[in-house]
XYZ file of C-alpha atoms in Angstrom:
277
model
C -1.161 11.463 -12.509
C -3.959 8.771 -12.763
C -6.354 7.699 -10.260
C -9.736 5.875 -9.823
C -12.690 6.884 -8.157
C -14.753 3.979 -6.916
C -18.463 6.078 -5.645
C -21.267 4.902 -4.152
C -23.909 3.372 -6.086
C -27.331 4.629 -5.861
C -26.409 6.219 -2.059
C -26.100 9.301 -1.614
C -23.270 9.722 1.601
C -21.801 12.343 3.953
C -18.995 9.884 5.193
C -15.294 11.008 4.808
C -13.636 9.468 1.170
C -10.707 6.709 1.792
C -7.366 7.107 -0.340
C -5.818 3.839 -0.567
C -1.904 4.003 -1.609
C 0.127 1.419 -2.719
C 3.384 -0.236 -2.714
C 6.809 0.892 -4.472
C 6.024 -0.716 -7.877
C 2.475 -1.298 -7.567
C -0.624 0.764 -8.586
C -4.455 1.473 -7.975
C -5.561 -1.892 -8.758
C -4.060 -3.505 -5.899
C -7.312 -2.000 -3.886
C -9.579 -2.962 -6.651
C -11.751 -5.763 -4.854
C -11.425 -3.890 -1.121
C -12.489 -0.470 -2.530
C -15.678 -2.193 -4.219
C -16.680 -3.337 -0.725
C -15.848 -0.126 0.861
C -17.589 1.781 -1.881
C -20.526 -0.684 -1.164
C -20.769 -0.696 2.358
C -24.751 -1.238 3.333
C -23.755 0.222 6.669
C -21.549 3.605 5.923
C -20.615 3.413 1.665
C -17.914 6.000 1.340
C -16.062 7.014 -2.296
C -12.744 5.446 -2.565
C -9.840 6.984 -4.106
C -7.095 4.487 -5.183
C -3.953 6.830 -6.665
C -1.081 5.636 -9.026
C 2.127 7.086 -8.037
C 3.766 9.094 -11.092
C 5.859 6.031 -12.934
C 3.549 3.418 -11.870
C 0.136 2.480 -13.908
C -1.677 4.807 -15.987
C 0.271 7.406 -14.872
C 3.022 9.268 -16.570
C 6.464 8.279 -16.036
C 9.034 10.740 -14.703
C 11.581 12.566 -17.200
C 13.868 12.613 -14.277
C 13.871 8.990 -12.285
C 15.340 11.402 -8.979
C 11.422 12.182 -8.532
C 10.779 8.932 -7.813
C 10.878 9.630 -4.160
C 8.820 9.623 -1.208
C 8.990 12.935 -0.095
C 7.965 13.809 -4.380
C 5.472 11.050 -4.145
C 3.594 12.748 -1.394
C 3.720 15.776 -2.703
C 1.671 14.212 -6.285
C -0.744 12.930 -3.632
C -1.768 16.016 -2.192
C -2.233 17.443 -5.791
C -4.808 15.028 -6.736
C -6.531 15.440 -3.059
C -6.684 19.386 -4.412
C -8.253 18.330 -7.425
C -10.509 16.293 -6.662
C -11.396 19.401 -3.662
C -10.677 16.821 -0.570
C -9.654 18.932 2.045
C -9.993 15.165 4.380
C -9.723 11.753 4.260
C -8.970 8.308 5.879
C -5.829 7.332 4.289
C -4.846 3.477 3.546
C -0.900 2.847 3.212
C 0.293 -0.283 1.967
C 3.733 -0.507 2.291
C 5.605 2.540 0.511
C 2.129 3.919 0.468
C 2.322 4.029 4.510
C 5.975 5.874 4.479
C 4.536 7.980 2.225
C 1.607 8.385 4.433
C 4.247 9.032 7.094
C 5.308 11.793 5.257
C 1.751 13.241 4.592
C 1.217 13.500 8.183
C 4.273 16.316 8.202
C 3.058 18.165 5.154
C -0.362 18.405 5.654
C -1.844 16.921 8.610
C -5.148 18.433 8.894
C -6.059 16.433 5.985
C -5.712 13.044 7.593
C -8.806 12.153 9.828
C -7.665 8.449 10.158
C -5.202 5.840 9.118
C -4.366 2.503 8.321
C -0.894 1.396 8.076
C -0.892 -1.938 6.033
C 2.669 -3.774 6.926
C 4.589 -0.759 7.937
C 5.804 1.427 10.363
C 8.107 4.606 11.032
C 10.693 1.469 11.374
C 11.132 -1.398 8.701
C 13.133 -5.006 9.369
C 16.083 -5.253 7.595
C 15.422 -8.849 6.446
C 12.406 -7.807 5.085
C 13.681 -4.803 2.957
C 16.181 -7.264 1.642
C 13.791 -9.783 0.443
C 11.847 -7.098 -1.549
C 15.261 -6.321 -3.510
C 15.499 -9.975 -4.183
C 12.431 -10.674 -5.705
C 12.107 -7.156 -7.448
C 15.623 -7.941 -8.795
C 13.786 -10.832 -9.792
C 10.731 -9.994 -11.156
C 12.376 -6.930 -13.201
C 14.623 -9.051 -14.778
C 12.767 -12.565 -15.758
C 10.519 -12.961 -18.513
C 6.619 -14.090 -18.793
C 5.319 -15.082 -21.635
C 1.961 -15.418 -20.204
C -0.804 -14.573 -17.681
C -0.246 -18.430 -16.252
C 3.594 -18.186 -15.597
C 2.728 -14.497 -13.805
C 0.560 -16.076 -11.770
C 2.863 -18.860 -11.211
C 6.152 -16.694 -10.543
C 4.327 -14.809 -7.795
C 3.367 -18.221 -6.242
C 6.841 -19.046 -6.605
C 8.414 -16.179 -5.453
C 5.862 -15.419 -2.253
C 4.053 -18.748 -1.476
C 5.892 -19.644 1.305
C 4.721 -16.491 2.939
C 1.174 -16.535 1.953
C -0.041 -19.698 2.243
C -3.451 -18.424 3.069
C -4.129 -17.786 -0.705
C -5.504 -19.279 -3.353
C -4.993 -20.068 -6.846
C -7.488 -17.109 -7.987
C -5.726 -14.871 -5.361
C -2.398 -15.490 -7.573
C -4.082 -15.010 -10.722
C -5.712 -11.527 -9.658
C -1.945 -10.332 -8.167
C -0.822 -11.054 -11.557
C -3.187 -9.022 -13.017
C -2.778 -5.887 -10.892
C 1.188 -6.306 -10.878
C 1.953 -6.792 -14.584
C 0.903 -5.802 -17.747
C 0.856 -7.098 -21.259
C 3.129 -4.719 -23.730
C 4.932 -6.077 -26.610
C 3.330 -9.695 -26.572
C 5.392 -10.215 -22.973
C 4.290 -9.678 -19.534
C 5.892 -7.243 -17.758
C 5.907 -4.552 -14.640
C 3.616 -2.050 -14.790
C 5.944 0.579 -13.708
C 8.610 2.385 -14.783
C 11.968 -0.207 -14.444
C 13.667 2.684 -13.250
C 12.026 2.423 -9.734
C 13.197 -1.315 -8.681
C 16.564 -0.518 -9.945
C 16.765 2.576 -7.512
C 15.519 0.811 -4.879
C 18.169 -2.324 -5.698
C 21.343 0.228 -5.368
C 20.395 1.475 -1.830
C 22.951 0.261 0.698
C 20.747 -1.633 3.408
C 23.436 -2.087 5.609
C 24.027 1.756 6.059
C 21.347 2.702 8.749
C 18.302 3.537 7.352
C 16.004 7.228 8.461
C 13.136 6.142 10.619
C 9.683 8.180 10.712
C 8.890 7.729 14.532
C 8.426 11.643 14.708
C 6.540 11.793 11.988
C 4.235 8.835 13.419
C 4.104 10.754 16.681
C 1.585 13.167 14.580
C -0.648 10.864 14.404
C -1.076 9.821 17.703
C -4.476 11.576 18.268
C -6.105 10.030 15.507
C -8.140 6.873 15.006
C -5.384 4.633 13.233
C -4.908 0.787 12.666
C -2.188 -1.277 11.812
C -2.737 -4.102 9.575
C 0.424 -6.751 10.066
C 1.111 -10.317 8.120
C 1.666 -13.201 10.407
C 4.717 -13.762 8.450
C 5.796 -10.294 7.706
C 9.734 -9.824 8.356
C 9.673 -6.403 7.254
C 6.737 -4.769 10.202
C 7.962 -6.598 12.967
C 6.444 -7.418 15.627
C 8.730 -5.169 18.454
C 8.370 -2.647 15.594
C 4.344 -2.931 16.151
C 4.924 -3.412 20.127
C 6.854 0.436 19.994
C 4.032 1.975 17.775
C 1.662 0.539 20.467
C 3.813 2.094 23.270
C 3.832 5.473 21.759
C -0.134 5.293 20.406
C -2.174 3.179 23.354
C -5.389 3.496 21.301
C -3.837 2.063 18.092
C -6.093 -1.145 16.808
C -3.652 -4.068 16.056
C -4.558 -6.670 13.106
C -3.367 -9.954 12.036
C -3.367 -10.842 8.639
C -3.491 -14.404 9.291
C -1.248 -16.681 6.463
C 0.213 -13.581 4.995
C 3.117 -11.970 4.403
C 4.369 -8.653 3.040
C 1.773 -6.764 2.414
C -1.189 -8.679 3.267
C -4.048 -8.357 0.714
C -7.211 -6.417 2.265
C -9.884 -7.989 0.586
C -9.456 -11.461 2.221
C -12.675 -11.938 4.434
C -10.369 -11.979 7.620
C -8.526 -8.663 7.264
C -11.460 -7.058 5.298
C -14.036 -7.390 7.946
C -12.234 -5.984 10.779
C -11.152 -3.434 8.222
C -14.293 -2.388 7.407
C -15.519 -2.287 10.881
C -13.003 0.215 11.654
C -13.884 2.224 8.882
C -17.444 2.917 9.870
C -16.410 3.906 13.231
C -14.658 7.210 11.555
């Protein structure tokens, strides 16, 4: 298991660390720019642990591709929190990393002070877990021969939803995404995981979490949702608001699923929260 540590600089601080975790096939460097601001906070700095997920980054991949699982992926989690000695933390869960969250919150949920749910619930939109088979289907299968046609696929493939980006937004998704091996551009994660994921029947119903979520419901917690987002919806939000009054609702204006967290919109309010744990 891999992970990165982003600490304070030159501050010595008493506030709670934040564990960011990401999507299905993504890794650590997805929180990259948002953990450097976190970490840097003038107000309330706080160290930032950003995990990769066995299978995914610098981590290890799995001998047996059954591990790749939620309830598994959880589990990992809560063995790095032991050795790093974090007994509590404000978790960040984009995605996967909020189901796994989910799960967290029934295994050990004295460790979770706070949470942020970033485009996802205890209940996920069918049309949006169909469009991430698509373009996983798509992305595991195509081939880049550079840095500029990564950038450009994931333009191609998400634009539409994320029109609040910008060419160096692109460029930087590229480079936490992919990596180079073997003079192509590829996944940086085991191809075992989007093929999994492609074979699950979505028109079987799915489990939902809402107990689990219930867990949480006397905790400070925020849910960060794209404007275009088909996969949090927004009666899915409306229900988690029903069930936790107190939970903070944000926009992540022009952006889909998941919303990056270092754009100055969602990052401010984001931060805000943060120093109010």
């Amino acid at each position: 298991m891999a992970y990165h540590v982003y600490a304070p600089n030159n501050a010595v601080s008493d506030a709670l660390p934040l564990v960011c975790l990401a999507g299905i096939t993504r890794n650590s460097r997805d929180f990259r720019v948002f953990a450097e601001t976190v970490a840097s906070d003038p107000i309330k700095p706080r160290t930032v642990i950003c995990i990769d997920y066995r299978g995914r980054g610098a981590s290890d991949r799995a001998e047996d591709a059954a591990t790749y699982s939620i309830l598994t992926e959880a589990q990992d989690c809560l063995l790095v929190l032991d050795t790093l000695g974090i007994t509590q933390a404000i978790f960040i869960g984009t995605s996967r990393g909020g189901l796994i969250l989910h799960i967290l919150a029934q295994l050990a949920p004295e460790r979770i002070t706070a949470a942020v749910l970033n485009d996802v619930g205890p209940e996920l939109g069918l049309e949006g877990l169909q469009l991430i088979q698509s373009y996983l289907s798509q992305g595991n299968t195509s081939t880049i021969p550079d840095w500029a046609s990564a950038a450009q696929q994931l333009s191609r493939l998400h634009g539409a939803a994320f029109p609040a980006l910008e060419p160096s937004d692109w460029q930087d998704m590229a480079h936490a995404i992919y990596t180079e091996h073997g003079g192509k551009i590829v996944p940086d994660c085991d191809p075992a995981i989007p093929l999994a994921f492609a074979s699950i029947d979505l028109e079987q119903s799915l489990p939902h979490l809402w107990s689990q979520f219930d867990l949480l419901s006397d905790r400070p917690m925020m849910v960060v949702r794209g404007e275009h987002s088909t996969l949090l919806t927004e009666p899915i939000v409306a229900s988690m608001k029903d069930r936790h009054p107190k939970l903070r609702v944000l926009t992540a204006a022009g952006q889909g699923h998941a919303p990056l967290l270092h754009k100055p919109q969602v990052r401010d309010d984001l931060v805000a929260f943060l120093r109010t744990v």
